[in-house]
Tab-separated table of C-alpha atoms and ligand atoms in Angstrom:
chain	number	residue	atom	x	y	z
W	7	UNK	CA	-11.448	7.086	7.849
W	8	UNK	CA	-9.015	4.429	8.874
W	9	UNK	CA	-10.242	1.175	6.456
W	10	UNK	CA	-10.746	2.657	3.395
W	11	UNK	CA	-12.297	-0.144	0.648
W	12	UNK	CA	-11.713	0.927	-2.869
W	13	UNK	CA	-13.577	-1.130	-5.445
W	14	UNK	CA	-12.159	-1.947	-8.693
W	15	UNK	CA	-8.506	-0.634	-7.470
W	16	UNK	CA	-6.394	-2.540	-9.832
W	17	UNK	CA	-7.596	-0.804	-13.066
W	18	UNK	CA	-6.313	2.543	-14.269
W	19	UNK	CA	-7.773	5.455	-11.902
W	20	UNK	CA	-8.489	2.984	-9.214
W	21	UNK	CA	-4.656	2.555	-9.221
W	22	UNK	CA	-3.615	5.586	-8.983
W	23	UNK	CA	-5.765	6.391	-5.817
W	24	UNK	CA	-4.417	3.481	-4.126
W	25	UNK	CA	-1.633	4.869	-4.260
W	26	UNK	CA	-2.101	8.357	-3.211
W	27	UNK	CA	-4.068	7.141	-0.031
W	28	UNK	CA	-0.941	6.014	0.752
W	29	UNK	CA	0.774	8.360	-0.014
W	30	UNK	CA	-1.137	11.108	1.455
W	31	UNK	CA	-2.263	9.607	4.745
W	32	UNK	CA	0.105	7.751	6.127
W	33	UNK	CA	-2.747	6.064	8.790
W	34	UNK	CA	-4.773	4.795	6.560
W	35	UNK	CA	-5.347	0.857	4.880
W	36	UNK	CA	-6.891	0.142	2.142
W	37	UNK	CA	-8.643	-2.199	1.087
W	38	UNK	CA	-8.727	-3.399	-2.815
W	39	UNK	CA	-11.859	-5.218	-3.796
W	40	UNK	CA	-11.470	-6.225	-7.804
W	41	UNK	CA	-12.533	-9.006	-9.929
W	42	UNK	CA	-9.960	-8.684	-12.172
W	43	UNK	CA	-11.803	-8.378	-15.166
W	44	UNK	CA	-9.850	-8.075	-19.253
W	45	UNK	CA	-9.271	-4.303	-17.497
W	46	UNK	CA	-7.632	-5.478	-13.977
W	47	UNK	CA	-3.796	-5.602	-13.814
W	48	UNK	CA	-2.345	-5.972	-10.191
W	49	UNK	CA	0.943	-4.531	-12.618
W	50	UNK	CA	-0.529	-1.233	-11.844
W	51	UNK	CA	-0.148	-1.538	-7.859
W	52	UNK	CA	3.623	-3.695	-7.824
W	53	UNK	CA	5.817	-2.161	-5.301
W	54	UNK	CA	2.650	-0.772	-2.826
W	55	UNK	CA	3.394	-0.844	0.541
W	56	UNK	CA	1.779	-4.327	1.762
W	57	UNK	CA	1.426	-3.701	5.676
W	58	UNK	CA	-0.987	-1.077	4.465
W	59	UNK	CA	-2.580	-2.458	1.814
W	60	UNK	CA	-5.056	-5.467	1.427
W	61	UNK	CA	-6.168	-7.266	-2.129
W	62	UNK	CA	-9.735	-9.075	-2.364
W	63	UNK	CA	-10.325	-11.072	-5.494
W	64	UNK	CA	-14.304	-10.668	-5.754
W	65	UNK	CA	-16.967	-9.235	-8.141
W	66	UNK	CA	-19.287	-5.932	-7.028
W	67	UNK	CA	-22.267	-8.005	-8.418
W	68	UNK	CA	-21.586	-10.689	-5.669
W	69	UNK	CA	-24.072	-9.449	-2.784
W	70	UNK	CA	-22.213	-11.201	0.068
W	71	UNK	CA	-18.738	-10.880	-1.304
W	72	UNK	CA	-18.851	-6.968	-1.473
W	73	UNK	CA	-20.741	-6.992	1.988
W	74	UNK	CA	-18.029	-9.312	3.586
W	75	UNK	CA	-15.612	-6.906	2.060
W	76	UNK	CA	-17.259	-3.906	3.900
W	77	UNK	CA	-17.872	-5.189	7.135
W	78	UNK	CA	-13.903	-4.171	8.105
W	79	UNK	CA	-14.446	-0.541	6.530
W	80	UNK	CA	-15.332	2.532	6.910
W	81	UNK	CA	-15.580	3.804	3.998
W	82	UNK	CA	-16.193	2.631	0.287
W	83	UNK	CA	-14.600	4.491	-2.696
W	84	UNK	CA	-16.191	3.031	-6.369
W	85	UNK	CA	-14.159	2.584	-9.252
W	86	UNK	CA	-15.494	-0.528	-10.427
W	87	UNK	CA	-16.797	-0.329	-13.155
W	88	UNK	CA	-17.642	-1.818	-17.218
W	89	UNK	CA	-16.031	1.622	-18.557
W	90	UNK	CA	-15.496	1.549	-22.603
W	91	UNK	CA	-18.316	3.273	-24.778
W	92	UNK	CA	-17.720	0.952	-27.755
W	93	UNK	CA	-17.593	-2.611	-25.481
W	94	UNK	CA	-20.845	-1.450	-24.590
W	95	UNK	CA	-22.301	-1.196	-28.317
W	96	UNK	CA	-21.300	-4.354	-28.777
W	97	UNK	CA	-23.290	-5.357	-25.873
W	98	UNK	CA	-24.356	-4.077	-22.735
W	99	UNK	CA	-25.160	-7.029	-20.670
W	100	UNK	CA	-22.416	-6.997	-18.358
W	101	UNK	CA	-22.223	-2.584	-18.173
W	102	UNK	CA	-25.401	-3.649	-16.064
W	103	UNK	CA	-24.201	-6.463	-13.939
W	104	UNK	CA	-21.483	-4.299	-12.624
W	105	UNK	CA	-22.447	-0.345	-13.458
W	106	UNK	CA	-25.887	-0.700	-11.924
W	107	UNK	CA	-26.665	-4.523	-9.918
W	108	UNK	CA	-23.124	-3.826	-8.539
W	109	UNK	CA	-23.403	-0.272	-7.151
W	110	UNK	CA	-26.915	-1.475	-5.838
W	111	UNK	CA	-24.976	-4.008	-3.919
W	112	UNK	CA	-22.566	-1.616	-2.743
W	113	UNK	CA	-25.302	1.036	-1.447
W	114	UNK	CA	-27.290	-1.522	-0.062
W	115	UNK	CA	-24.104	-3.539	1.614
W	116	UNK	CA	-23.287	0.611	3.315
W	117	UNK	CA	-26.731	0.957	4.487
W	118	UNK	CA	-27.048	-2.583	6.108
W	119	UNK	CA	-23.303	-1.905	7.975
W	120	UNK	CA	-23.853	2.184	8.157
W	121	UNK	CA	-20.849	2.751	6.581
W	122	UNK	CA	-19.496	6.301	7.283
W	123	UNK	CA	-18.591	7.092	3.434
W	124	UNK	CA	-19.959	5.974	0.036
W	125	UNK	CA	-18.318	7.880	-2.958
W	126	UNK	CA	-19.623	6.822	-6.715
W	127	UNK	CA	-17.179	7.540	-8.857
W	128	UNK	CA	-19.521	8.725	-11.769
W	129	UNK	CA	-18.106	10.336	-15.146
W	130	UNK	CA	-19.295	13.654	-17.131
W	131	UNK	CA	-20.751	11.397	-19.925
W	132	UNK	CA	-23.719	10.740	-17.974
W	133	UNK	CA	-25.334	15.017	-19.021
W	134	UNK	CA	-24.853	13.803	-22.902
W	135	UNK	CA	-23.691	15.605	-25.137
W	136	UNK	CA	-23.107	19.731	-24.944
W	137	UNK	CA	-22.469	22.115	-27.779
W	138	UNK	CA	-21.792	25.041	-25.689
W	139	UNK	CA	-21.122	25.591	-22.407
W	140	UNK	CA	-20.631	23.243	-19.732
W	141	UNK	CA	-22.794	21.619	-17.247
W	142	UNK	CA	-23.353	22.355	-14.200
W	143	UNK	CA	-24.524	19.621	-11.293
W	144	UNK	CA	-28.094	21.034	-11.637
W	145	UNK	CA	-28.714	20.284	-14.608
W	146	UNK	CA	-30.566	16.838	-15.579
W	147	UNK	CA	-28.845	13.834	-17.123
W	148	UNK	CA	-29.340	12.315	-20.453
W	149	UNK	CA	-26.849	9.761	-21.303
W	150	UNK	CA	-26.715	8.329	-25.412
W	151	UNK	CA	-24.984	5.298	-25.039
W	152	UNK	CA	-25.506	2.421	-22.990
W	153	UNK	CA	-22.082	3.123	-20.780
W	154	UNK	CA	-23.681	6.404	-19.717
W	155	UNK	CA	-26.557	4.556	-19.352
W	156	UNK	CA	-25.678	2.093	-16.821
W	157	UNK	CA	-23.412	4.865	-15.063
W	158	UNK	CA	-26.402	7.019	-14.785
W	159	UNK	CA	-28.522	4.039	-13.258
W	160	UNK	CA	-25.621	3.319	-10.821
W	161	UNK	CA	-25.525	7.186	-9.573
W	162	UNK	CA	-29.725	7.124	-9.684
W	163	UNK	CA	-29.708	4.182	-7.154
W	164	UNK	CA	-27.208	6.056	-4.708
W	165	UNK	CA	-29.181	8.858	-4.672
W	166	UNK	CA	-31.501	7.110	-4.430
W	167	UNK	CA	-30.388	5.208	-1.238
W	168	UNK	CA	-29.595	8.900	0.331
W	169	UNK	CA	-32.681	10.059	-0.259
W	170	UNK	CA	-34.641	7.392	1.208
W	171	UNK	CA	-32.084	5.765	3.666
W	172	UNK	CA	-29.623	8.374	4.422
W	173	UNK	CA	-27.057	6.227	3.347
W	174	UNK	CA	-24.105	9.105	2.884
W	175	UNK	CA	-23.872	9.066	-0.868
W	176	UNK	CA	-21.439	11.175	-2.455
W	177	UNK	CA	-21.072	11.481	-6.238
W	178	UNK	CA	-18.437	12.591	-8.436
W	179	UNK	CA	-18.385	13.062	-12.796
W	180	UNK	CA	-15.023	13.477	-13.570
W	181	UNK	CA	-13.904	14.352	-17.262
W	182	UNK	CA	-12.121	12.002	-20.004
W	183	UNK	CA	-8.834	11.317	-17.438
W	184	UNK	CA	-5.151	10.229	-19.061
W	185	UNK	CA	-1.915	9.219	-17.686
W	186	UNK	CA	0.117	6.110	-17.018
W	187	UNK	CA	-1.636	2.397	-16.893
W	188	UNK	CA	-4.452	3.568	-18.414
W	189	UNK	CA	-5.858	0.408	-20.633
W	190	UNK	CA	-4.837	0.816	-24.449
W	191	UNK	CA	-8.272	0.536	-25.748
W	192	UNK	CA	-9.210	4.317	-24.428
W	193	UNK	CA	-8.120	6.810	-27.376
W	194	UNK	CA	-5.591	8.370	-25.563
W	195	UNK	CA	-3.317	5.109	-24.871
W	196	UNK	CA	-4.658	3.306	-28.008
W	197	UNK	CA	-3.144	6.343	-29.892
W	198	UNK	CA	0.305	6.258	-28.125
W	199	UNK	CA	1.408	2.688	-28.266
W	200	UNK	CA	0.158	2.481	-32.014
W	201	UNK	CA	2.183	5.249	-32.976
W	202	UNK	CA	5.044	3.710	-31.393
W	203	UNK	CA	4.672	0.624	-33.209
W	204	UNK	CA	4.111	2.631	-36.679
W	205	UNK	CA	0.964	1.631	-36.569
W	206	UNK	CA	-2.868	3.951	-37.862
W	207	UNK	CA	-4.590	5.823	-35.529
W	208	UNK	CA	-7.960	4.958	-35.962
W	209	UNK	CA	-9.925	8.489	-35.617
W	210	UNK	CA	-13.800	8.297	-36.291
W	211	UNK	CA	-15.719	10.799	-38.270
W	212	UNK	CA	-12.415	12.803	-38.866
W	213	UNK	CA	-12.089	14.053	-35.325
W	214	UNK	CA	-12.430	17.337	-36.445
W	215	UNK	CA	-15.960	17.790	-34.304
W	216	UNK	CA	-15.343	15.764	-31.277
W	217	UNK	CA	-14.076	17.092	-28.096
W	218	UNK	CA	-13.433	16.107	-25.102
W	219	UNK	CA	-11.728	17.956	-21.766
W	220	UNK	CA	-8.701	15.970	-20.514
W	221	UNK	CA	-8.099	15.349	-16.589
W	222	UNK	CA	-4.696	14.122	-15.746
W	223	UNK	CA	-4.997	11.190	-13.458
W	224	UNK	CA	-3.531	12.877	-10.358
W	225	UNK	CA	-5.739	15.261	-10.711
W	226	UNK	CA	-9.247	13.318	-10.728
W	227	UNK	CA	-7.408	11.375	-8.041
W	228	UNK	CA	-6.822	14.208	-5.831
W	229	UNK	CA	-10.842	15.464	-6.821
W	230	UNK	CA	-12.128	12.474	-5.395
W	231	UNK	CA	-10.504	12.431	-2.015
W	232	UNK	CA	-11.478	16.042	-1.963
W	233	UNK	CA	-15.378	14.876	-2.303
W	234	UNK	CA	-14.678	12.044	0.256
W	235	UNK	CA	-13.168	14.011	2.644
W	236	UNK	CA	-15.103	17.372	2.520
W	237	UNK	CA	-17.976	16.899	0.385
W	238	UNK	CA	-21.565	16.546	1.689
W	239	UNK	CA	-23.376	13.534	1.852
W	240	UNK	CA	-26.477	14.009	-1.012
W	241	UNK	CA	-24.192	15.994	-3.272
W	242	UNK	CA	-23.385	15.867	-7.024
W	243	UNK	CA	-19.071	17.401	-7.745
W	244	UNK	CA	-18.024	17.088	-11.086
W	245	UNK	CA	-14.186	16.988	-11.598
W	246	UNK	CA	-12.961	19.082	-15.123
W	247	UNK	CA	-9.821	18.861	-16.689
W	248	UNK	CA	-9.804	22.459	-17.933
W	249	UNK	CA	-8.402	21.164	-21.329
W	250	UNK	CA	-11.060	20.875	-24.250
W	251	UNK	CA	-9.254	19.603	-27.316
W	252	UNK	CA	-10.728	18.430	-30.650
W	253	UNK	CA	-9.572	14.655	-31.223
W	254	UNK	CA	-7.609	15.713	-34.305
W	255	UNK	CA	-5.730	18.021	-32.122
W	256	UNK	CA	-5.029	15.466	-29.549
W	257	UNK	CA	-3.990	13.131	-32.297
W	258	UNK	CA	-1.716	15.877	-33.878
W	259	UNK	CA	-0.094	16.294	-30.800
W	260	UNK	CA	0.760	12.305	-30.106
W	261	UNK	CA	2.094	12.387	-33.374
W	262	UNK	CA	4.494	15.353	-32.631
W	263	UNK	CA	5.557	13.500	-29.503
W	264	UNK	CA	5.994	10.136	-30.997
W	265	UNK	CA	7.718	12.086	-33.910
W	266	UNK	CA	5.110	10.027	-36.621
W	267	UNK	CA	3.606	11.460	-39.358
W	268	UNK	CA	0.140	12.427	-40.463
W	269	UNK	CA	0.113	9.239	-42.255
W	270	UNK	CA	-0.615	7.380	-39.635
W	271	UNK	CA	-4.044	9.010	-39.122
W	272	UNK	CA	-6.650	6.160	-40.740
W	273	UNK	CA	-10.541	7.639	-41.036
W	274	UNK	CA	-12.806	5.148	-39.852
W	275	UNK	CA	-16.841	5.180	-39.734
W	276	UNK	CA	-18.008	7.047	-36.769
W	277	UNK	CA	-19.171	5.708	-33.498
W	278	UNK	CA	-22.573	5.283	-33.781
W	279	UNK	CA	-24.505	7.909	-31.625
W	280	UNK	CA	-21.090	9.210	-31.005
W	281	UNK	CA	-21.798	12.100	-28.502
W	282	UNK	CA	-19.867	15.614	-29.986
W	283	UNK	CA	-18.562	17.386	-26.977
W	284	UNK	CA	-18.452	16.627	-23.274
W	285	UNK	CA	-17.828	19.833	-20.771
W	286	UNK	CA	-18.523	20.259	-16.897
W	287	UNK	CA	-18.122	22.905	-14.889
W	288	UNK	CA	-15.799	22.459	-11.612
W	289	UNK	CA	-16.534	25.588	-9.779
W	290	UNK	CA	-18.680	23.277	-6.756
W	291	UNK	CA	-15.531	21.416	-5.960
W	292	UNK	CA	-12.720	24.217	-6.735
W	293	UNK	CA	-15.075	25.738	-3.670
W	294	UNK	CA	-13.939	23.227	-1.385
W	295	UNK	CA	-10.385	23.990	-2.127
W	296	UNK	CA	-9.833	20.861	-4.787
W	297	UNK	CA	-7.439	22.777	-8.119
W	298	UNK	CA	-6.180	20.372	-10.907
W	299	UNK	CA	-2.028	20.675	-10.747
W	300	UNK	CA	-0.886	19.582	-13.544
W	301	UNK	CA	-0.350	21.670	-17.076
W	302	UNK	CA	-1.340	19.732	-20.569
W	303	UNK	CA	1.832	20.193	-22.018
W	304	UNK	CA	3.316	18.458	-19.472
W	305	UNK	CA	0.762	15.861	-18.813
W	306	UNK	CA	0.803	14.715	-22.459
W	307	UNK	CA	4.773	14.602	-22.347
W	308	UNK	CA	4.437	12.474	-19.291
W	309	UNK	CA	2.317	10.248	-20.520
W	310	UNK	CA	3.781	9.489	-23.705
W	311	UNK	CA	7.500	8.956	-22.333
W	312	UNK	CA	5.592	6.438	-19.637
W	313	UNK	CA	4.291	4.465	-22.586
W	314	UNK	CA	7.396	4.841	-24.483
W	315	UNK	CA	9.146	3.116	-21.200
W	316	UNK	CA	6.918	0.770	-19.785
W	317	UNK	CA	7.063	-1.474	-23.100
W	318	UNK	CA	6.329	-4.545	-21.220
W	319	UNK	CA	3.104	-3.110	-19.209
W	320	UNK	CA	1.252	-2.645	-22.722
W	321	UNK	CA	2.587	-5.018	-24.827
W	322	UNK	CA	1.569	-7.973	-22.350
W	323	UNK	CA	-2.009	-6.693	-22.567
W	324	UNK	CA	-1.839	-6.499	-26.518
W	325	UNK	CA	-2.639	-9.784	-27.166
W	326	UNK	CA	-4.957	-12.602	-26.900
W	327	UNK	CA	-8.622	-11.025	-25.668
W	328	UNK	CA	-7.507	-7.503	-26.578
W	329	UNK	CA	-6.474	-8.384	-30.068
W	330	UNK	CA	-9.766	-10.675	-30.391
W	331	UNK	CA	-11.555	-6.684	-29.708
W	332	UNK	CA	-9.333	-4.905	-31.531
W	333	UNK	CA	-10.339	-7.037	-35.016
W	334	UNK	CA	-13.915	-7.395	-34.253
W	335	UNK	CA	-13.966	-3.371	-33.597
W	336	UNK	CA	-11.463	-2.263	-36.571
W	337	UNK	CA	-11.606	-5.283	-38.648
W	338	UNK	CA	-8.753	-7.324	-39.861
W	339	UNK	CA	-7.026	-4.636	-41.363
W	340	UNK	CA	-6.932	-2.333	-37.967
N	111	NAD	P1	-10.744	0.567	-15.925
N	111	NAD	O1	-11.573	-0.048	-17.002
N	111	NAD	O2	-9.305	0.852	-16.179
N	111	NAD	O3	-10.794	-0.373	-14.615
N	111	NAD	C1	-11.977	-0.894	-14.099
N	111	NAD	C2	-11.600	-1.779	-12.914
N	111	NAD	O4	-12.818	-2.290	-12.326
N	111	NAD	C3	-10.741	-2.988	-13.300
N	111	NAD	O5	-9.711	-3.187	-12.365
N	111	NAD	C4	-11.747	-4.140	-13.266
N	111	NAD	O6	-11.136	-5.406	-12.995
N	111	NAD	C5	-12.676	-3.696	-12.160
N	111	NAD	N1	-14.015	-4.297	-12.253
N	111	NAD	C6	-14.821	-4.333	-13.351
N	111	NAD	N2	-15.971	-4.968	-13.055
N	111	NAD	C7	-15.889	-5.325	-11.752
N	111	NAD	C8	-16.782	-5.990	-10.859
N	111	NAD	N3	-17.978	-6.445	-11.286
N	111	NAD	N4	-16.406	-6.176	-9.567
N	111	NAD	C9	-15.181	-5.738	-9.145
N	111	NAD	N5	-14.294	-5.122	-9.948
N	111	NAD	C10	-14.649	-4.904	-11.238
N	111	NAD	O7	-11.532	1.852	-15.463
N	111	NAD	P2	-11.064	3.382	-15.262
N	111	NAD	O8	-10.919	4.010	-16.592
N	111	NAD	O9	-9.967	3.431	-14.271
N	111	NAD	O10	-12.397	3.979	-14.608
N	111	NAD	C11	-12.624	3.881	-13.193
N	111	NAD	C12	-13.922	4.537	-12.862
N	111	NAD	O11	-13.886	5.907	-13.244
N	111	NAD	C13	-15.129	3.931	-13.578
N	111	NAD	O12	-16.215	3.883	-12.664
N	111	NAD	C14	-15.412	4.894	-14.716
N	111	NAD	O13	-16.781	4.881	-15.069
N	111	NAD	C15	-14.989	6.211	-14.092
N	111	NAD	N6	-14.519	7.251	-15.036
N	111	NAD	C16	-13.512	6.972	-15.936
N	111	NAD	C17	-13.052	7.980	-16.781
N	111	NAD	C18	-11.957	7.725	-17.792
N	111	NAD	O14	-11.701	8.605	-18.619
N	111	NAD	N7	-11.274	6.599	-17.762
N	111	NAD	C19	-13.608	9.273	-16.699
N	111	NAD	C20	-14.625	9.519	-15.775
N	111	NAD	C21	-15.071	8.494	-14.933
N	112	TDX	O1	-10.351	4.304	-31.770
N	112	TDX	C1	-10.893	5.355	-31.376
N	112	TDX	N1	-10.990	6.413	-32.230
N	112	TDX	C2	-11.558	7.600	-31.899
N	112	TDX	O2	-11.626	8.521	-32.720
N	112	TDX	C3	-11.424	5.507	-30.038
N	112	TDX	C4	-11.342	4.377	-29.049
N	112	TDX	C5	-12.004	6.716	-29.711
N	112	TDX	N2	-12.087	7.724	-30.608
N	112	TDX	C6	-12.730	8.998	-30.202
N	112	TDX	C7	-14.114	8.835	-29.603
N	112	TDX	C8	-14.199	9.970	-28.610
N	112	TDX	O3	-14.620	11.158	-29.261
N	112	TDX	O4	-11.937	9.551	-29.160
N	112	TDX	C9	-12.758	10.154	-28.141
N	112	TDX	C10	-12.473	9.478	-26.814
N	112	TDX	O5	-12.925	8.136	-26.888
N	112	TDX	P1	-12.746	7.100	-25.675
N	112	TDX	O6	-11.314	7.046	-25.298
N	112	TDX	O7	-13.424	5.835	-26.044
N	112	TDX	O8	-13.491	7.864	-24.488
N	112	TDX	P2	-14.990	8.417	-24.342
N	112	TDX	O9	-15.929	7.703	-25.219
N	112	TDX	O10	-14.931	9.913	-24.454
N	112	TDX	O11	-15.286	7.969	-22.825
N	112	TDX	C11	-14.261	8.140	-21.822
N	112	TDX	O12	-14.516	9.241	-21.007
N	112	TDX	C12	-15.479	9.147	-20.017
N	112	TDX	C13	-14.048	6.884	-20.983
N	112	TDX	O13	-13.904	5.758	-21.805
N	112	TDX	C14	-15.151	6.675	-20.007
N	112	TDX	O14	-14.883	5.566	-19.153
N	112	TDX	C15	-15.321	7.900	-19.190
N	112	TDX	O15	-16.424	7.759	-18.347
């Protein structure tokens, strides 16, 4: 794999495995196809080494634009993507155009040009909801909200495609992921930079029963070139974090490290259909070598000292479109 497109590059995952392509193999180009959407930020890929690295301004729903963008490739990497859970109960229209039109485009684009590669990036939330255990890639699907929806009808086409076209579909379903650049609208990030401007925490339903398993960014980075590189063509990996936490722990422990108080926590209704718990198991991809490297402690005290100095990064984004969501989500007393 020398020409290596990655779709929707400029948002928060899709940034980070820019830049550990480039890191990592130091023969490779890549290719960034992004529309830029409210969640795009070239911010996230200043100072990338530009005689390695191309950008394409172009939408995943555009047939011909995403072909184009293929025909120099190898290999196509999917990141693009509609990704917030309560964006999409406000609407769904456009989780469709992108999450499930545009990875028809892109399987269909790989199949006309035989591309070598197609990895989905797919996320956990597609099994539902889980009150013990954790899933396994056997196990059927059953998304409750229409972002898992649209995910799931995404991954059903590629499979699709492999199954009827041998197009070389690989899937991943990586866990709730955190670190750097990720947009503030995700709990994690939302959390932070509120608490650093003294600002409440928003927790739904009192946290107390909702849990999710935490993935450092690295980490799912590093899972998904694993797939790509040594996972078979057909096949399902899911990517987990290892680190269940209720969300009133998590928000306990951005309060410790943004030295707020419990005050700050604000109870607000509950997202409606709000799954509980989300948990996969990794063992399929931990047996092609792929470990997650870095320790929640650390990864949380990372994170929040990014936030704490990249100011600038999330502050520009706080404003205009995001604080036109931010009312009609929390109201005008968010
Ligand atoms: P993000 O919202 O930060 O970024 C999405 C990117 O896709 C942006 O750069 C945006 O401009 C681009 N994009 C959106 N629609 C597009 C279109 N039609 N054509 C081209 N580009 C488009 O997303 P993220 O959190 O980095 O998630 C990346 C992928 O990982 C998504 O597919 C998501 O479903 C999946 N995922 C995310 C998480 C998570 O916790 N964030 C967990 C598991 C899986
Ligand atoms: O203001 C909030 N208050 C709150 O209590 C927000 C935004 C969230 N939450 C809760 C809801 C969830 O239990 O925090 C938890 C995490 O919420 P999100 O950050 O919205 O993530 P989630 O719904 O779990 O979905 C995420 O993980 C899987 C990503 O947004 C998806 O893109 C990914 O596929």
């Amino acid at each position: 794999m020398k020409r290596i497109l990655v779709t929707g590059g400029a948002g928060f995952i899709g940034s980070h495995f820019v830049r550990y392509q480039l890191a990592q193999y130091p023969g490779v180009h890549i290719v960034n196809f992004d529309k830029l959407t409210y969640a795009g930020n070239l911010d996230n890929l200043a100072g990338v080494d530009e005689s390695r690295y191309t950008f394409v301004r172009g939408d995943i729903a555009d047939a011909d634009a995403i072909r184009a963008a293929m025909e120099s490739c190898d290999a196509v990497v999917n990141f693009a993507a509609e990704t917030h859970v309560d964006r999409s109960l406000m609407g769904a229209s456009e989780f469709i155009d992108t999450d499930v039109r545009g990875v028809y485009n892109i399987v269909e684009a790989a199949k006309q040009l035989n591309a070598k590669r197609v990895l989905l990036v797919s996320t956990d939330e597609v099994y539902g909801s889980i009150d013990e255990g954790a899933f396994t890639e056997d196990d059927p699907t059953g998304p409750r909200n229409p972002y898992s929806a649209s995910k799931a009808g995404g991954e059903l086409m590629g499979r699709a495609y492999h199954q009827s076209f041998g197009v070389p579909v690989i899937i991943t379903r990586g866990s709730n992921t955190y670190g750097p650049n990720q947009y503030p609208e995700k709990v994690l990030p939302l959390f932070v930079t509120n608490a650093i401007d003294n600002r409440p925490l928003p927790l739904y339903s009192g946290g107390e029963h909702n849990v999710r398993d935490w993935l450092y960014v690295e980490d799912h980075c590093s899972g998904i070139d694993c797939a790509l590189r040594n996972g078979a063509p057909g096949e399902i990996y899911n990517i987990a974090g290892g680190n269940e936490r209720e969300n009133i722990a998590l928000t306990h422990r951005i309060l410790e490290l943004t030295g707020r108080d419990e005050s700050l926590i604000k109870l607000v209704p509950d997202r409606p259909g709000h799954d509980r718990r989300y948990a996969i198991d990794a063992s399929k991809l931990r047996a092609l070598g792929w470990r997650p490297g870095m320790d929640w402690d650390e990864g949380m005290a990372l994170t929040v000292q990014w936030y704490q100095e990249n100011e600038p990064w999330w502050r520009r984004i706080k404003t205009g479109e995001y604080l036109e969501y931010y009312k009609k989500q929390y109201g005008e007393n968010g």
